[in-house]
Each structure stands twice: as structure tokens, then as C-alpha cells.
Amino acid sequence: MNETPRERYRAQVREEIKRHAWEQIAAAGVPALSLNAIAKQVGMSGPALYRYFASRDELITALIRDAYRSLADTVRAARHAGAGVTGLATTVCDWARSDPQRYFLIYGTPVPGYHAPGDTTAISAEVMAVLIEACAEEAGEEPPTSFDTHLETHREWAGGSPAPAAALHRALSFWTRLHGVLSLELAGHFAGMKFDPDLLIAEELAALRNG
């Protein structure tokens, strides 16, 4: 169904509002996000802007959905192109480093007083589904650990994936190790330490594969 000119205009204004929101976040972080300031930038009154986003939380939700969708699409494209676990790690790192504020919006400290709706979790689960698939493909024959056994009856988070518990464990370990290094790097905690974070990530993944 074709959009009407009014619908196209509304979509364009919403995109402009989100662009200014990202600029604010990049400059001062999410807590400083101000709808009134954005309204001035786009040349409208505060009440007029609320016709496009009814609240600050609604705007934050739109930004979070966009961020998760961007990551999910990027990871899925890499997987379709043949990326395995190591390739997916590179993909996630490149995506995060290209826009650290976008990364921190979805993987950083929760925004005080903000509660994301359930559909944002569903989009983020798409990323994990791709990772579980890759980990299942590369799974070895290691004996099950106690956590593997635990995951057999605690796998709701995996969205119904039929992958073995060992693959789920590997995917979780990949996620925690990768994001641990990425979060520290992007927050500047490696500044002055003069080592290559990519080599650290490679060592973490190697340890995971050999573990």
C-alpha cells in the first residue's frame, strides 16, 4: 500500500527528530536528551513535536529499536555471507566501533526510569539466534558441564532453538567475553595501556573454542 504525502512527511520529520536525538546523545549522553531542545532544532514548538513522539521514553524506544534492528540486520547479513563465530565477532566489533553511543544505548548502563517494551527484546533475540546457529555449527564433542545441564531446563531465552545445550553455553560465553572487552574498550578503560583489543578478543575466542 502506497504512503500518502502526509504519511511520508510524518516519517521524514520523525527521522529528522531521531537524527537530532542521536546528536544530543553523542554530545552529552542519553540522560541529557531533551525533546524541547530537539523541537527548537527542527523549527517547531515543544507541543508540536509531541505529535511525533508522545514522550521522551517513546523517542528512546524508537532509537533502541533502530539500533537493535541495525545490529540484527548486520549480523544476519554477515552470517548469510558465510561468517562463523570469529567473523561474527568482527562484525559486532565493527558495528559497535562505528557508533559507540548507539552501542551503549542498547548494551550500556540502563537509562534511569526507562523501561523498554517487550518487542525490543524480541529484536535483540534475533542477534542471539544467529550466534547460537554459528556456535552449534562449530560445536565440538566436549563432555557436558554443570552449566550445560542447567541450560537444558533453562533455555527459554534461546527462543525455542533446538541447538544442544553446549552450543547455547558457547553462545553465552561468546557474548559475555566479546561484550566485556568491547564495553571496556569503548568506555576508554584501555586508554594508555597500549595493547590491541582485537588481539585480546581473538585470544578470548580461541580460549572459548579450545575450552
Short mmCIF file of N, CA and C in Angstrom, two decimals, residues 7 10 27 44 46 50 55 79 84 89 94 97 108 121 126 130 133 144 156 178 185 196-197:
data_model
loop_
_atom_site.label_atom_id
_atom_site.label_comp_id
_atom_site.label_asym_id
_atom_site.label_seq_id
_atom_site.Cartn_x
_atom_site.Cartn_y
_atom_site.Cartn_z
N GLU A 7 1.70 10.94 5.19
CA GLU A 7 2.43 9.88 5.89
C GLU A 7 3.92 9.97 5.60
N ARG A 10 5.32 12.82 7.65
CA ARG A 10 5.43 12.45 9.07
C ARG A 10 6.66 11.56 9.29
N ALA A 27 26.73 13.93 22.12
CA ALA A 27 27.37 15.07 22.78
C ALA A 27 27.33 14.97 24.29
N MET A 44 10.13 23.70 15.42
CA MET A 44 8.74 23.56 15.85
C MET A 44 8.64 23.77 17.37
N GLY A 46 7.53 22.77 21.30
CA GLY A 46 7.55 21.54 22.06
C GLY A 46 6.27 20.74 21.89
N TYR A 50 5.47 16.73 20.16
CA TYR A 50 4.81 15.61 20.84
C TYR A 50 3.78 14.94 19.95
N SER A 55 6.38 11.14 24.05
CA SER A 55 7.16 11.32 25.28
C SER A 55 8.63 11.06 24.97
N ARG A 79 26.31 -13.47 8.50
CA ARG A 79 26.11 -14.92 8.59
C ARG A 79 25.73 -15.49 7.23
N GLY A 84 31.49 -17.29 10.36
CA GLY A 84 31.36 -18.15 11.52
C GLY A 84 31.48 -17.32 12.79
N ALA A 89 32.17 -12.06 15.42
CA ALA A 89 32.81 -11.19 16.42
C ALA A 89 33.34 -9.93 15.75
N ASP A 94 32.99 -4.16 14.60
CA ASP A 94 32.96 -3.08 13.61
C ASP A 94 31.70 -2.23 13.79
N ARG A 97 32.06 -0.11 17.07
CA ARG A 97 33.05 0.95 16.97
C ARG A 97 32.63 2.06 16.00
N GLY A 108 24.80 -0.60 27.23
CA GLY A 108 25.42 0.12 28.34
C GLY A 108 24.53 0.17 29.57
N THR A 121 13.18 -6.53 23.08
CA THR A 121 13.85 -7.77 23.45
C THR A 121 13.75 -8.78 22.31
N GLU A 126 17.06 -11.78 17.91
CA GLU A 126 17.46 -12.17 16.56
C GLU A 126 18.98 -12.27 16.46
N VAL A 130 21.28 -15.87 15.63
CA VAL A 130 22.34 -16.04 14.63
C VAL A 130 23.59 -16.60 15.28
N GLU A 133 23.22 -20.30 16.16
CA GLU A 133 23.36 -21.12 14.95
C GLU A 133 24.83 -21.34 14.62
N PRO A 144 29.61 -32.66 28.76
CA PRO A 144 28.75 -31.58 29.26
C PRO A 144 29.24 -31.06 30.61
N GLU A 156 14.62 -20.88 27.76
CA GLU A 156 13.57 -20.03 27.19
C GLU A 156 14.16 -18.82 26.46
N LEU A 178 32.93 -11.17 24.47
CA LEU A 178 33.02 -10.12 23.46
C LEU A 178 32.57 -8.78 24.01
N GLU A 185 36.70 -1.33 26.15
CA GLU A 185 37.42 -0.57 25.12
C GLU A 185 36.71 0.73 24.78
N ASP A 196 46.50 -4.04 21.70
CA ASP A 196 45.48 -4.12 20.65
C ASP A 196 44.27 -4.91 21.17
N PRO A 197 43.13 -4.28 21.37
CA PRO A 197 41.94 -5.00 21.85
C PRO A 197 41.52 -6.14 20.93
#
